[in-house]
Tab-separated table of C-alpha atoms in Angstrom:
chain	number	residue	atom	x	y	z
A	1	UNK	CA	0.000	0.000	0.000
A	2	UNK	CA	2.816	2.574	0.783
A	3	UNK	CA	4.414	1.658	-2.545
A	4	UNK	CA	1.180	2.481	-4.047
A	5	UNK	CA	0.747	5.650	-2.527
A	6	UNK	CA	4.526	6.885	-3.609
A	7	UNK	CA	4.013	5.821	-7.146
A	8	UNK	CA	0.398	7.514	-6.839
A	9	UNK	CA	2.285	10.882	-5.735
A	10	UNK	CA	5.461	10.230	-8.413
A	11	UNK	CA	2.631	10.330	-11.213
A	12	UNK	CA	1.146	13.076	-9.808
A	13	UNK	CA	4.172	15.345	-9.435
A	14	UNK	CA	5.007	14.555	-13.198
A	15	UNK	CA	1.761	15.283	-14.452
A	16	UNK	CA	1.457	18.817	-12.706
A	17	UNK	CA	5.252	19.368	-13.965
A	18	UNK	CA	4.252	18.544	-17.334
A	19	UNK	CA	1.491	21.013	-17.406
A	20	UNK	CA	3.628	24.352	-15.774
A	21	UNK	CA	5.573	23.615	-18.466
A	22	UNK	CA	3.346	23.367	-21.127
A	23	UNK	CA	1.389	26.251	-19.920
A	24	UNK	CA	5.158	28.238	-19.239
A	25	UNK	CA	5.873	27.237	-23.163
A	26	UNK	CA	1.988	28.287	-24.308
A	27	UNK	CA	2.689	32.205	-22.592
A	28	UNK	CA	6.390	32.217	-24.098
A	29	UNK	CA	5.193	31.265	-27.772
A	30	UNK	CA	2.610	34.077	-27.347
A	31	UNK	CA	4.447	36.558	-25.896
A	32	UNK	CA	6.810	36.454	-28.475
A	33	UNK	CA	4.382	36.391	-31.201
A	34	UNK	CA	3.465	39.877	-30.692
A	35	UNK	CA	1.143	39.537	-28.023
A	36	UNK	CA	1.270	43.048	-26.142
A	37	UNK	CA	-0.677	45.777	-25.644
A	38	UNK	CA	0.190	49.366	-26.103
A	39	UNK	CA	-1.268	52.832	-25.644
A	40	UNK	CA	-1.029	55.417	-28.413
A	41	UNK	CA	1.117	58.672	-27.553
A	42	UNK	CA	0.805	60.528	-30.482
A	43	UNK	CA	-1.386	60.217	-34.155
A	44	UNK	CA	-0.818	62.393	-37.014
A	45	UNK	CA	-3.471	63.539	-38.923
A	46	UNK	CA	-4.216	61.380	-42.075
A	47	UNK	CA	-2.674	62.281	-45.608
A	48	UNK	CA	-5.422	62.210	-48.740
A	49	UNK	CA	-5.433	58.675	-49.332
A	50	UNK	CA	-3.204	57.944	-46.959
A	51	UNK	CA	-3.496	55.974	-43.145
A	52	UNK	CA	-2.839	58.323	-40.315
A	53	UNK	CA	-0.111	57.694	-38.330
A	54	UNK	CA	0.998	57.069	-34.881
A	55	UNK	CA	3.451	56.249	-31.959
A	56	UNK	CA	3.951	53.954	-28.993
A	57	UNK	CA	6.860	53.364	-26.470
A	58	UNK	CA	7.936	49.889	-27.212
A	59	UNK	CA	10.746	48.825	-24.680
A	60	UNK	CA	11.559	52.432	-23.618
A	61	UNK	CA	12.177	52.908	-27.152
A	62	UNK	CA	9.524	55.162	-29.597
A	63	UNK	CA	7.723	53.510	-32.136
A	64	UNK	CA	5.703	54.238	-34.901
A	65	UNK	CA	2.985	52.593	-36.776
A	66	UNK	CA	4.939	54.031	-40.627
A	67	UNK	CA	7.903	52.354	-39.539
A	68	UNK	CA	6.546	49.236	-38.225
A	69	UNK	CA	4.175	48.092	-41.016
A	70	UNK	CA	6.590	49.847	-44.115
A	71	UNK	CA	6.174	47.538	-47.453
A	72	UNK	CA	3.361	45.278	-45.679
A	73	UNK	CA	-0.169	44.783	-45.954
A	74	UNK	CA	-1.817	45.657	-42.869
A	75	UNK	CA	-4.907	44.463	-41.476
A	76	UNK	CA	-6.487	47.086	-38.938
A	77	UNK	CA	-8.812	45.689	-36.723
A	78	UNK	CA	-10.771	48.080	-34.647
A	79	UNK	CA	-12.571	46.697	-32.302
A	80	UNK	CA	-13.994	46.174	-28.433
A	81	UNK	CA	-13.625	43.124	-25.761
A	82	UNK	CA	-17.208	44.205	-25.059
A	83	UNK	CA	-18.124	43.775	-29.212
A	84	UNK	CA	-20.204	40.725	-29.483
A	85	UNK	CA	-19.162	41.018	-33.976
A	86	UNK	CA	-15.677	41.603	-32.911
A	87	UNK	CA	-14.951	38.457	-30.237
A	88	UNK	CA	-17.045	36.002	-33.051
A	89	UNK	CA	-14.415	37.930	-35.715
A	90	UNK	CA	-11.102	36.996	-33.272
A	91	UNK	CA	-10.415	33.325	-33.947
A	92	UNK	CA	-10.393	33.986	-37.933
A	93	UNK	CA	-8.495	36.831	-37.476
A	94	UNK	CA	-5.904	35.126	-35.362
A	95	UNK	CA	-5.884	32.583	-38.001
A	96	UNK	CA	-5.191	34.718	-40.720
A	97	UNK	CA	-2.091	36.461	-38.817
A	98	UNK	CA	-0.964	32.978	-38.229
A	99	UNK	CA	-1.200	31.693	-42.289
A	100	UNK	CA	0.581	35.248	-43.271
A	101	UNK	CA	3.072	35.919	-41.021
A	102	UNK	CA	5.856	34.756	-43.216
A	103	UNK	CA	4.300	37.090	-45.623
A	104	UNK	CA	4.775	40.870	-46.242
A	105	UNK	CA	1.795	40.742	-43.869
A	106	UNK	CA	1.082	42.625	-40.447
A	107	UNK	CA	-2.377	42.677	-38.195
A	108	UNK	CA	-2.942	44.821	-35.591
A	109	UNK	CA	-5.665	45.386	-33.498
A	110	UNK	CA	-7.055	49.162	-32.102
A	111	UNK	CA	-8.988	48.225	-29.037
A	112	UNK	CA	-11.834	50.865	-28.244
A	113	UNK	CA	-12.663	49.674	-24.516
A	114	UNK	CA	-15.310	51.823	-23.170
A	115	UNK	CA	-12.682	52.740	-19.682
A	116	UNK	CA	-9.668	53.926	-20.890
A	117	UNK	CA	-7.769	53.560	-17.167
A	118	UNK	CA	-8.306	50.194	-17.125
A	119	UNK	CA	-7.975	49.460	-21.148
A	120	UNK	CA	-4.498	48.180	-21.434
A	121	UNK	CA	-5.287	45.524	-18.487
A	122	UNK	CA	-8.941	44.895	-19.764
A	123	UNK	CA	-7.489	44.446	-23.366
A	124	UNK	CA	-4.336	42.261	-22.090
A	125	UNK	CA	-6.394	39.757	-20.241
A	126	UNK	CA	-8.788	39.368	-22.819
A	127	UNK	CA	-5.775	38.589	-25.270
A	128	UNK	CA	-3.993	35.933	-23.131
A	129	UNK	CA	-7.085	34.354	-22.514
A	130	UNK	CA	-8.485	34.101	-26.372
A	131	UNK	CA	-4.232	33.480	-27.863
A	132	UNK	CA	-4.259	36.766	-29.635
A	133	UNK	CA	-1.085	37.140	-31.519
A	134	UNK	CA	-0.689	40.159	-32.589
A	135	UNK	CA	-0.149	44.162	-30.995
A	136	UNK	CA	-2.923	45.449	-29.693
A	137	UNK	CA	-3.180	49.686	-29.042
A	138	UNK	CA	-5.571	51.151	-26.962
A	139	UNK	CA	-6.957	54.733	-26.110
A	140	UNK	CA	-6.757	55.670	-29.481
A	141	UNK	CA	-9.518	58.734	-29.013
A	142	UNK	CA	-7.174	61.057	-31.439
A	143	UNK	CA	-6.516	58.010	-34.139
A	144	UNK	CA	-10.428	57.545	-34.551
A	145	UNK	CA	-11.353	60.811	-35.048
A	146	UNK	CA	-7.759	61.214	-37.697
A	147	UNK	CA	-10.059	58.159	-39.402
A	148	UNK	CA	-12.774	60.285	-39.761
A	149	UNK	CA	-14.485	58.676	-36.473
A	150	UNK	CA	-15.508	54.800	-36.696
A	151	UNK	CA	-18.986	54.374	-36.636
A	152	UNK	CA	-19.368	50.888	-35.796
A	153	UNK	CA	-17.257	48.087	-34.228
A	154	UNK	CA	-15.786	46.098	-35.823
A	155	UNK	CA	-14.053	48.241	-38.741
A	156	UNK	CA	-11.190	46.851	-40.607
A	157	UNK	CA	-9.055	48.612	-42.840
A	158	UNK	CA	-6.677	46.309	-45.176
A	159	UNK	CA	-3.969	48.715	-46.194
A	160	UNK	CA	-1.730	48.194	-49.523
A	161	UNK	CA	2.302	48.221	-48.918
A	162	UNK	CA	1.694	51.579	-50.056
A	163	UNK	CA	0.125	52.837	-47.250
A	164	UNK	CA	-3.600	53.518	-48.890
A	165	UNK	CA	-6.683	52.310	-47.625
A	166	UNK	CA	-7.313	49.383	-50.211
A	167	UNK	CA	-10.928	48.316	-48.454
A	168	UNK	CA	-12.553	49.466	-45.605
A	169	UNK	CA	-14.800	46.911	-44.034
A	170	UNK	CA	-17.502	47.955	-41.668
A	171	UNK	CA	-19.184	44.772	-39.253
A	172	UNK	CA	-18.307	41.500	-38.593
A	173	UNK	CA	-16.581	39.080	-41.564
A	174	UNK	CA	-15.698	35.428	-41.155
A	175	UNK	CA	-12.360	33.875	-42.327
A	176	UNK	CA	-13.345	33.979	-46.421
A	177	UNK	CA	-14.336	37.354	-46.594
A	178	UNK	CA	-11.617	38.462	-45.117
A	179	UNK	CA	-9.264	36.583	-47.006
A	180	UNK	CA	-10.961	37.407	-50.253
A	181	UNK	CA	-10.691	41.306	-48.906
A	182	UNK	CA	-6.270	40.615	-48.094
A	183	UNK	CA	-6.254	38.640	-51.754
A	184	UNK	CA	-7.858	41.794	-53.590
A	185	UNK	CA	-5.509	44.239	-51.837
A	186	UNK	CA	-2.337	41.805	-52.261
A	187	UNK	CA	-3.060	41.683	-55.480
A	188	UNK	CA	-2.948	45.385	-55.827
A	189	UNK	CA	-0.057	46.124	-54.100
């Protein structure tokens, strides 16, 4: 019976190894797949034609949203954690930054949380637990209105490598319509 009971506890101490350390891997594959959440400093007003830019400390260093998505396609997701059209949108979109990453491809998400002193936590949580993989920017006030306001939640803009608004896509989309939205714009670009 002792026996039993040590070989009982053995298995048990492996098992709850194993999964820290596949839950330890899970957070370190996301983390470095982008998964972070930043608020906007600064946006500049938008150019005819042109996407409005904007900037973000990044590691104590300043970032900006021309520099980080030069000669991509970007997919720009704005959206809410309280959205019920943007969480059904999240799994396809995740999916899509996951089948294009090794292109000239970027997503990035502009949360618009309704409490902007609690947005980047909010927005974070909701990330980790749903495996978002890509940057995520909140209280972005000044980058809606340089957009002319949004309307409506979800509102995607898929953005040539040229930095022009190739489609602007108001409400929810599922995986195909997006894709058939990137393909159109890739195709441009």
């Amino acid at each position: 019976m002792k026996n039993k009971i040590i070989i009982v506890g053995a298995l048990i101490a492996v098992i709850a190894s194993y999964l820290i350390l596949i839950d330890n891997n899970e957070v370190t594959a996301a983390d470095s797949q982008g998964q972070e959440v930043y608020e906007i400093k600064s946006v500049s007003p938008a150019v005819a034609g042109k996407i409005a830019d904007f900037t973000w400390m990044e590691n104590g260093k300043a970032m900006s949203f021309n520099d980080y998505t030069k000669d991509k396609i970007v997919f720009l997701n704005f959206w809410g954690t309280w959205c019920p059209p943007c969480r059904r949108e999240i799994p396809d979109i995740i999916k899509i930054s996951k089948e294009l990453e090794k292109e000239d491809f970027v997503v990035i998400g502009i949360a618009l949380e309704r409490n902007p002193s609690t947005a980047v936590q909010q927005v974070g949580t909701y990330m980790k637990a749903k495996g978002i993989n890509y940057k995520n920017f909140v209280n972005a006030d000044q980058l809606v209105r340089a957009y002319g306001g949004i309307q409506a939640v979800p509102t995607t803009f898929i953005i040539g490598k040229d930095g022009k608004v190739g489609e602007k896509i108001v409400g929810g989309r599922n995986y195909k319509q997006f894709m058939a939205s990137i393909n159109k714009v890739m195709k441009a670009s």
